[in-house]
Coordinates of C-alpha atoms in Angstrom, one line a residue:
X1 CA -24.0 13.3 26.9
X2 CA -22.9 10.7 24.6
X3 CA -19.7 12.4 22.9
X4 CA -18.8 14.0 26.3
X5 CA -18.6 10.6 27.4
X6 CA -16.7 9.3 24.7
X7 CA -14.4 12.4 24.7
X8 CA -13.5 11.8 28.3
X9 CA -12.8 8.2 27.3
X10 CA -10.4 9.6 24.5
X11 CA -8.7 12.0 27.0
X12 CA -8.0 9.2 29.2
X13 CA -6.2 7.0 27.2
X14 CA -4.3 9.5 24.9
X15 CA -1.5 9.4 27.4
X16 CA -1.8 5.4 27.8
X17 CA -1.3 5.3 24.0
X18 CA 1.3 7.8 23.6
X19 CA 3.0 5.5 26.4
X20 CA 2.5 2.3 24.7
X21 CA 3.6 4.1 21.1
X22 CA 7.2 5.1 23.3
X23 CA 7.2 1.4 25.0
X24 CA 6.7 -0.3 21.2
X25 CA 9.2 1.6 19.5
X26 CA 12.0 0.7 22.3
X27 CA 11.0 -2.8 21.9
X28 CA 11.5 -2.6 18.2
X29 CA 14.9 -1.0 18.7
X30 CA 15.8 -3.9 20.9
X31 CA 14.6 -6.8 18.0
X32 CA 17.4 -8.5 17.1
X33 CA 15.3 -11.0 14.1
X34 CA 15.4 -14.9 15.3
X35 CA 17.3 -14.7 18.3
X36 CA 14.6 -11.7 19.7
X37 CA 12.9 -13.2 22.9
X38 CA 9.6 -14.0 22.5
X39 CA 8.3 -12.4 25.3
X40 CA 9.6 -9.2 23.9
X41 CA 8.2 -9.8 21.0
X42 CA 4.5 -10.4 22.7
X43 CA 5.4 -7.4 24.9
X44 CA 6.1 -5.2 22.0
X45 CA 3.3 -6.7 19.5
X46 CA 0.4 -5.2 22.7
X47 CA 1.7 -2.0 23.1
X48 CA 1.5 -1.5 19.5
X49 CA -1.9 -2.3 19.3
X50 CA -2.8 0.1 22.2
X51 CA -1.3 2.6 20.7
X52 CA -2.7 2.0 17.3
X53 CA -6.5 1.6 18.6
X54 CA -7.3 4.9 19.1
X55 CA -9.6 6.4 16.4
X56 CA -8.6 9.4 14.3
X57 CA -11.0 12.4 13.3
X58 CA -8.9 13.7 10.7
X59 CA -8.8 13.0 6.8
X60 CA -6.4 10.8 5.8
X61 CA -4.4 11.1 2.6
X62 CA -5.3 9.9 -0.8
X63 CA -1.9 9.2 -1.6
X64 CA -2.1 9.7 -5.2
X65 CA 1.7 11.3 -6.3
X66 CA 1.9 9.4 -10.3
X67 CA -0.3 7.7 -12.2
X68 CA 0.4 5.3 -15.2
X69 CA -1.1 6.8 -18.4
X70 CA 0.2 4.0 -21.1
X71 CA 3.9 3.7 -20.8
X72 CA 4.1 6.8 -18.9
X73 CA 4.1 8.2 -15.5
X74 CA 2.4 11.4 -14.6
X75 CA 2.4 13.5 -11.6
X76 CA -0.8 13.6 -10.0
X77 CA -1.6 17.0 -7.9
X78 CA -4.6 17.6 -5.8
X79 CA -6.6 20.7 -6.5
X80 CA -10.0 22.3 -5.2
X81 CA -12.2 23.2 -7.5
X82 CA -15.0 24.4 -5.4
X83 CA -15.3 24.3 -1.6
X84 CA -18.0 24.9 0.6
X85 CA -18.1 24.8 4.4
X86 CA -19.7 21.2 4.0
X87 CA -17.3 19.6 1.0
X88 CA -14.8 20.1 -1.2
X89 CA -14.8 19.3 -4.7
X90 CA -11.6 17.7 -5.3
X91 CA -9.9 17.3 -8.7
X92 CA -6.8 14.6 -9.1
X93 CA -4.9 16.8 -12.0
X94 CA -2.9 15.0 -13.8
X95 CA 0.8 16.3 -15.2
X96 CA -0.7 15.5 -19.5
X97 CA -2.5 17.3 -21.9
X98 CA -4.7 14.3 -22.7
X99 CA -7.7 14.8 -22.9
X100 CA -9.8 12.4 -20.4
X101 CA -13.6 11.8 -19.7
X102 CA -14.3 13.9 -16.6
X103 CA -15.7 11.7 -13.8
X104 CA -17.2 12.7 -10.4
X105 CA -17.2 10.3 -7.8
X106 CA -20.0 10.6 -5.5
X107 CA -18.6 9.3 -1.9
X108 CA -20.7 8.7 0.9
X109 CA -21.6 10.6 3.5
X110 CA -21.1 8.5 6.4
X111 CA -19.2 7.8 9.2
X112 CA -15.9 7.4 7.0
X113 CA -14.0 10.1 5.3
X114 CA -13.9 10.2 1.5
X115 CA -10.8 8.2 1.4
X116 CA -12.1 5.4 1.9
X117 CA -12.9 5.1 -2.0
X118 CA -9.1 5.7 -2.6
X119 CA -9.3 2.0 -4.4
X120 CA -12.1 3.0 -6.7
X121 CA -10.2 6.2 -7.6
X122 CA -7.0 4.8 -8.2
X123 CA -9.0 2.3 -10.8
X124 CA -10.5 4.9 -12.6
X125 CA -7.2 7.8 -12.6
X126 CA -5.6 6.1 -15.4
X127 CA -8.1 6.5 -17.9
X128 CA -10.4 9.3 -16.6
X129 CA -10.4 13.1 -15.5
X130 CA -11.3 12.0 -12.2
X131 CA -13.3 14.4 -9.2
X132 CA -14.6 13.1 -5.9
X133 CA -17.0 14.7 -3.3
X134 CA -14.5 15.4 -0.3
X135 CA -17.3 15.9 2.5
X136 CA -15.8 17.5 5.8
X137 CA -16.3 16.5 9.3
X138 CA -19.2 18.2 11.0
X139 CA -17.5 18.6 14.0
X140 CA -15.4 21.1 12.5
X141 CA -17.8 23.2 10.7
X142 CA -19.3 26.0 12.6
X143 CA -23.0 26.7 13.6
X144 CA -23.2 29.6 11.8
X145 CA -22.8 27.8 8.9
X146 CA -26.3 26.9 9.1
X147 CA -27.9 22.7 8.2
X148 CA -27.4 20.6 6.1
X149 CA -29.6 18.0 5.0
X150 CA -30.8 15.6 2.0
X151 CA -31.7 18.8 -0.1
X152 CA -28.2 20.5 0.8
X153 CA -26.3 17.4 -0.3
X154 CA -28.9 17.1 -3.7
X155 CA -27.7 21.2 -4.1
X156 CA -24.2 20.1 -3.7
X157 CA -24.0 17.3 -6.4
X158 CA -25.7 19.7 -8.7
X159 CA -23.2 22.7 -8.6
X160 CA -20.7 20.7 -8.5
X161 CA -21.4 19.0 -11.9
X162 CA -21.9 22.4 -13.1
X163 CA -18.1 23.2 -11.7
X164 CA -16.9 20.2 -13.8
X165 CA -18.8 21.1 -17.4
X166 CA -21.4 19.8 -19.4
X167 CA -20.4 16.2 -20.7
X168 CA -19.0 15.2 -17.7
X169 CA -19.9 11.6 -16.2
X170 CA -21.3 10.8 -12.6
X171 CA -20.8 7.6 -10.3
X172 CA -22.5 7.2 -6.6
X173 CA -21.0 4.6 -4.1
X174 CA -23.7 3.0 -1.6
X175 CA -25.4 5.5 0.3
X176 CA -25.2 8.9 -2.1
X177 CA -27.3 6.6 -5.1
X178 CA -30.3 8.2 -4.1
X179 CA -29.4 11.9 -3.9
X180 CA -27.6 11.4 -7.0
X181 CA -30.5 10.1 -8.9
X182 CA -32.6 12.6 -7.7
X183 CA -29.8 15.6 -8.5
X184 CA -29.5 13.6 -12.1
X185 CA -33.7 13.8 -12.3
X186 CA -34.0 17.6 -11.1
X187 CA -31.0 18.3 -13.9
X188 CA -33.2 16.8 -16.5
X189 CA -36.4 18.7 -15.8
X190 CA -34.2 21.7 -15.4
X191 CA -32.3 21.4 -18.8
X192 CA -29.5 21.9 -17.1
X193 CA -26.1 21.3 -19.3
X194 CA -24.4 20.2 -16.8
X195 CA -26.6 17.0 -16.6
X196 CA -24.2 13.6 -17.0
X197 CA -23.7 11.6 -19.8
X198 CA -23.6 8.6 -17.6
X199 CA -24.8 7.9 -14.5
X200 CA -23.5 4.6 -12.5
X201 CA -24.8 3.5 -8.9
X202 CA -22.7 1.7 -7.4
X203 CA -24.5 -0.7 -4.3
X204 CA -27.0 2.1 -3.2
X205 CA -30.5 1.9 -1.5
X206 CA -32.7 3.1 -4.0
X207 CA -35.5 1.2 -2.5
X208 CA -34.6 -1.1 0.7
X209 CA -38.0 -3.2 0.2
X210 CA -36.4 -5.5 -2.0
X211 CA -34.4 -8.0 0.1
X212 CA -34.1 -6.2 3.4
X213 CA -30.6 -6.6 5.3
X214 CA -29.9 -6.1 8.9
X215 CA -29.2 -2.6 8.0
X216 CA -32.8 -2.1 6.4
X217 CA -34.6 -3.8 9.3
X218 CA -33.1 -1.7 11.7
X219 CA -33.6 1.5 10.4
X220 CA -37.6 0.0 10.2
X221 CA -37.5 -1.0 13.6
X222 CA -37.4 2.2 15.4
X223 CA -39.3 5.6 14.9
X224 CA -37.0 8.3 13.7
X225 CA -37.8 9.9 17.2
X226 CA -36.3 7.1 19.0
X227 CA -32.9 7.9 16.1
X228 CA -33.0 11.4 17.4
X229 CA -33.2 10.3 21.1
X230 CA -30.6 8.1 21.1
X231 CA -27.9 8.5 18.0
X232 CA -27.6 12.7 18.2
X233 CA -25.4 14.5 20.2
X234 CA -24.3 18.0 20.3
X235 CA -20.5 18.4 19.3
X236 CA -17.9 19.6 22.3
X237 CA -17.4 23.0 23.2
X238 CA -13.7 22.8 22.3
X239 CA -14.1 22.0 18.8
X240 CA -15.2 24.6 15.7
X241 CA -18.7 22.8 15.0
X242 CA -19.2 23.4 18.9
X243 CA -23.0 22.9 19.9
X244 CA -23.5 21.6 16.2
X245 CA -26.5 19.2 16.2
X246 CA -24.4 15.5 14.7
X247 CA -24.7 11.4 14.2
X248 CA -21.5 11.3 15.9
X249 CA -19.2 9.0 13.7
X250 CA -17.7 6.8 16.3
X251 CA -20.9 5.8 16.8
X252 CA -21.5 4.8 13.3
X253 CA -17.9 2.8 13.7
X254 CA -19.4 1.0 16.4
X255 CA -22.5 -0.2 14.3
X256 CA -20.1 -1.1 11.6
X257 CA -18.1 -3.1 13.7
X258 CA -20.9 -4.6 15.6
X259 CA -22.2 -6.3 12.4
X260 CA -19.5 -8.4 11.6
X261 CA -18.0 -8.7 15.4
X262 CA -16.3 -11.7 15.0
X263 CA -14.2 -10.8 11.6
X264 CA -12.7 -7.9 13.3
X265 CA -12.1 -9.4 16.6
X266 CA -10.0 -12.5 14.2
X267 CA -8.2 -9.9 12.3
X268 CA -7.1 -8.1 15.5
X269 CA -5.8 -11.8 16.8
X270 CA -4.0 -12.3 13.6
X271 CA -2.4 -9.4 13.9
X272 CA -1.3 -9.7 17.2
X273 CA 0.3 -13.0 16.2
X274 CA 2.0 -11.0 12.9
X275 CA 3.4 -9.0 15.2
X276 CA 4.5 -11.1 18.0
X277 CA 6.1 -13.5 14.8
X278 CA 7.6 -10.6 12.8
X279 CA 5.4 -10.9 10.1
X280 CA 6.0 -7.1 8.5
X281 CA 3.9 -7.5 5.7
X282 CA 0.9 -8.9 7.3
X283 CA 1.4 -6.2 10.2
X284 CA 1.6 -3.3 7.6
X285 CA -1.7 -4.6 5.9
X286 CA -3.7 -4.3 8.7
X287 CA -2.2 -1.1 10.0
X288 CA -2.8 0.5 7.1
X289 CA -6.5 -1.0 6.6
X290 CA -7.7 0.2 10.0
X291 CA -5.9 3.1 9.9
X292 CA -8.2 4.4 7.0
X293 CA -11.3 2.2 9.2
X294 CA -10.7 4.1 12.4
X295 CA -10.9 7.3 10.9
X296 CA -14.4 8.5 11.8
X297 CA -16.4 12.0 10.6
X298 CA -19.5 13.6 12.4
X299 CA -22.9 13.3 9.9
X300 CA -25.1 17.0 10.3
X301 CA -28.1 15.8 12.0
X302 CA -30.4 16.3 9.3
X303 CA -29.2 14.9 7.1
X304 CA -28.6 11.8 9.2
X305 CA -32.3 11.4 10.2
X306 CA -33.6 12.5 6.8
X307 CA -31.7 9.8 5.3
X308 CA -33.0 7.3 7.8
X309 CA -36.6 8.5 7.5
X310 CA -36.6 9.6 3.6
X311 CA -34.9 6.3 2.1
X312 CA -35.1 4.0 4.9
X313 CA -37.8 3.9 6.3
X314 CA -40.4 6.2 4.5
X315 CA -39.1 4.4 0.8
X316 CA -39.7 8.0 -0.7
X317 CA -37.8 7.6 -4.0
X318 CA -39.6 4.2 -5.7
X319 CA -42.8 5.4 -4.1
X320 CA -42.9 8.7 -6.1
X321 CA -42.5 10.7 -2.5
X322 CA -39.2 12.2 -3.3
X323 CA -39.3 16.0 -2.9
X324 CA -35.9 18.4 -3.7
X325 CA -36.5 21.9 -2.0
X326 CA -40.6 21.2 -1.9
X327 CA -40.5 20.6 -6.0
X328 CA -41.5 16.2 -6.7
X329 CA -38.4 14.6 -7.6
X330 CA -39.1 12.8 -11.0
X331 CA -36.5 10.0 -12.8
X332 CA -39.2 9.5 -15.5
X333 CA -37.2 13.1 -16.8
X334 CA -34.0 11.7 -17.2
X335 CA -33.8 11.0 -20.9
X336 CA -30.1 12.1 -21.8
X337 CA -28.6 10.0 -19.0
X338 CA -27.4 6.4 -19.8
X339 CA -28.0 4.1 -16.6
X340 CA -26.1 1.6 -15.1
X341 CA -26.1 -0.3 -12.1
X342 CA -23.9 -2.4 -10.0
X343 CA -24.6 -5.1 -7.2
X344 CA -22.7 -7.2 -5.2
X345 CA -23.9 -11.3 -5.1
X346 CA -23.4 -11.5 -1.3
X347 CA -23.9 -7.6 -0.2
X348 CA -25.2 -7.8 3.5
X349 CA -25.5 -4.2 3.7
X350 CA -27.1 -2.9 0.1
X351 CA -28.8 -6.9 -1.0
X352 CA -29.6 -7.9 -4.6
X353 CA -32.4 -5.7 -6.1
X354 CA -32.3 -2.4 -4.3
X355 CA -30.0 -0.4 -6.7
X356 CA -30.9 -2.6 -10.3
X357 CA -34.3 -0.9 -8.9
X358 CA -33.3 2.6 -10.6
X359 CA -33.7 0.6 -14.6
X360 CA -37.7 0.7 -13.9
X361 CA -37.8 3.9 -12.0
X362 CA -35.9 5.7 -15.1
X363 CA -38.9 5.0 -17.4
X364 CA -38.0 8.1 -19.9
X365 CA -35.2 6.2 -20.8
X366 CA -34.6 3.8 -23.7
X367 CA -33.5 0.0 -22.6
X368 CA -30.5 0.3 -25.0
X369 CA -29.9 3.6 -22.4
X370 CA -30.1 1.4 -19.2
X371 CA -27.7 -1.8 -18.3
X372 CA -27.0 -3.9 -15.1
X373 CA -24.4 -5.8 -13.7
X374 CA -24.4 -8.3 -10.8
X375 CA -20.9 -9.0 -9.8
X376 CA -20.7 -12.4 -8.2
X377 CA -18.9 -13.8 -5.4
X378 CA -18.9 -10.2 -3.8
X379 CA -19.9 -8.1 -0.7
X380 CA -21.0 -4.6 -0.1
X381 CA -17.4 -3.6 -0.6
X382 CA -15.9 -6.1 -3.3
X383 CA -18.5 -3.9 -5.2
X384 CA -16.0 -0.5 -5.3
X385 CA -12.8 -2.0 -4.5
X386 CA -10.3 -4.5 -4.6
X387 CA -9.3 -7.4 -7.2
X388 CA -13.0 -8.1 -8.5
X389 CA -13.8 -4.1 -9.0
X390 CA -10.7 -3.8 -10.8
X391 CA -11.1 -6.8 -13.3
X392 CA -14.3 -7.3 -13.8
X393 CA -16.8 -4.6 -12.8
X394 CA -14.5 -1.5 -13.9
X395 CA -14.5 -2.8 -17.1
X396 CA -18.1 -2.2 -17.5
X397 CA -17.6 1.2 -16.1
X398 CA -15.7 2.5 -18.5
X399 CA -17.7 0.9 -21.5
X400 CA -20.8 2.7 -20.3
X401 CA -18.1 6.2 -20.0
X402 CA -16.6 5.5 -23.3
X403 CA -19.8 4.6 -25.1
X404 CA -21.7 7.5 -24.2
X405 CA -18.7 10.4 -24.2
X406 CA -18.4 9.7 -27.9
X407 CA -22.1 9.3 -28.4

């Protein structure tokens, strides 16, 4: 009942917003710089934020055309190297016959499209044969493509790695951490070849008991019946995942939002005011910010609520619980793997001590195998991208890539 109420919402003002989008754009024609009317200028700053607050269900774009390498720029192509109804496994090839370390990014799977780790790619393209985990929306993959849930996303980290060859390098962002440890563990009992050189976790709740957030207490706070009940919905008939059992993502949005209220609700008055004053570049920034914030995916209901229960609530991972396809998921077999972890000082969604947890639970590994970094004066996403991820925690990154690709 949910998403048809939503939808109907959505169908109601998708003619208000196409309105608004004609009304702004004839109020723009008519600026004429300092001598514009302010009350035009109020009048055309709302109708461009109605018709820029609609949310968006479709991937943005990565963007990447060039690339610095040195003192040259290189064409940058995306290419699919494997694709499944679920993901894609998408490889930025770059116009030079260097040769790079291969890198898979491991993006969540959450109510945001992979492209929202577009500033932790662009960090790492330079120096590094760089893949990410393009996960689709499940609203648009059919029923008869069966579930997918913690062990389909474990399956998927694994062939893909496989895809990309053995000596390649792997890095989670927040909420994958735990399905790629336990992909990195079943590789290493396995002997599979394919198992990384590297593995980096990046903010990720490998076990939530150490300093729980608002996002941990939640998730403890109600039975996963109760997240059944009242987060799942069944997708619309008039889309291809039609009847598909999902964690509908503008629901996720809304959580998102709801936790830090006040900071959007300031940014949306300053931009009303950059509008209103002509301010292009501040406008721009936030268009572009929320345009990549509003665009929302469907999560398969498994793997939603297996999530919650598995790593939220039931702590399977540092408890020894884990369990890939019925087999005991054990990071005592990673031995090949060098380890690092990354946290953010003032993370409110993944808090001090949940990722650096991984060091102790890879105890088949050497301490000259594992490191740790806490990044200070950052939050949950100061961890992956902007200024700080650039100059000071990238660095590490690609000591821990270097080090062990010519080990």
């Amino acid at each position: 009942m949910i998403y048809k109420i939503y939808q109907a919402q959505a169908d109601l003002m998708f003619p208000a917003r196409q309105l608004a989008k004609l009304g702004a754009g004839v109020a723009k024609s008519m600026d004429m710089g300092e001598y514009t009317p302010a009350p035009l200028r109020q009048l055309g700053a709302a109708l461009t934020m109605l018709a820029d607050g609609g949310l968006s269900h479709q991937r943005p774009d990565y963007g990447f055309r060039t690339v610095k390498m040195g003192n040259d720029v290189v064409g940058v192509t995306e290419e699919s190297r494997l694709e499944t109804p679920f993901g894609t496994l998408l490889r930025f090839r770059k116009d030079s016959d260097i040769q790079q370390p291969r890198v898979l990014v491991v993006a969540p799977m959450s109510g945001h499209f992979a492209t929202l780790l577009r500033g932790t790619v662009a960090v790492l393209l330079p120096d590094h044969d760089v893949y990410i985990t393009d996960w689709k929306n499940a609203r648009d993959v059919p029923l008869s493509e069966g579930i997918f849930g913690f062990d389909e996303y474990v399956d998927h980290m694994i062939r893909f790695m496989e895809v990309i060859g053995e000596g390649s390098h792997m890095i989670a962002v927040c909420q994958p951490c735990v399905a790629a440890l336990a992909a990195t563990a079943v590789m290493a009992e396995t002997n599979n070849r394919a198992q990384p050189r590297s593995l980096t976790l990046m903010a990720g709740p490998i076990d939530t008991r150490q300093n729980p957030t608002k996002v941990n207490e939640l998730a403890k706070g109600h039975s996963i019946e109760w997240f059944e009940k009242k987060l799942i919905a069944k997708v619309p008939w008039r889309y291809p995942g039609a009847f598909r059992r999902v964690y509908p993502g503008f629901l996720q949005l809304t959580a998102f939002m709801s936790m830090n209220l006040d900071r959007h609700i300031n940014a949306h008055m300053a931009q009303y005011r950059a509008l209103a004053c002509g301010d292009v570049v501040a406008a721009d920034a936030h268009r572009k910010f929320y345009e990549e914030y509003n665009a929302v995916m469907d999560l398969p209901a498994e793997f939603y609520l297996e999530t919650v229960q598995k790593v939220f609530q039931d702590h399977d991972l540092p408890l020894g619980k884990l369990t890939w396809h019925g087999q005991p998921v054990k990071p005592q077999a990673i031995r090949r793997t060098a380890l690092l972890t990354v946290e953010g000082e003032r993370d409110d969604i993944c808090a001090i001590g949940q990722t650096m947890a991984a060091l102790d639970l890879c105890s088949g590994l050497r301490n000259s195998q594992k490191r740790h970094h806490l990044q200070a004066g950052v939050g949950h996403y100061g961890v992956f991208s902007g200024s700080r991820w650039a100059r000071e925690i990238y660095p590490r990154v690609r000591a821990m890539i270097e080090v062990t690709t010519h080990h």
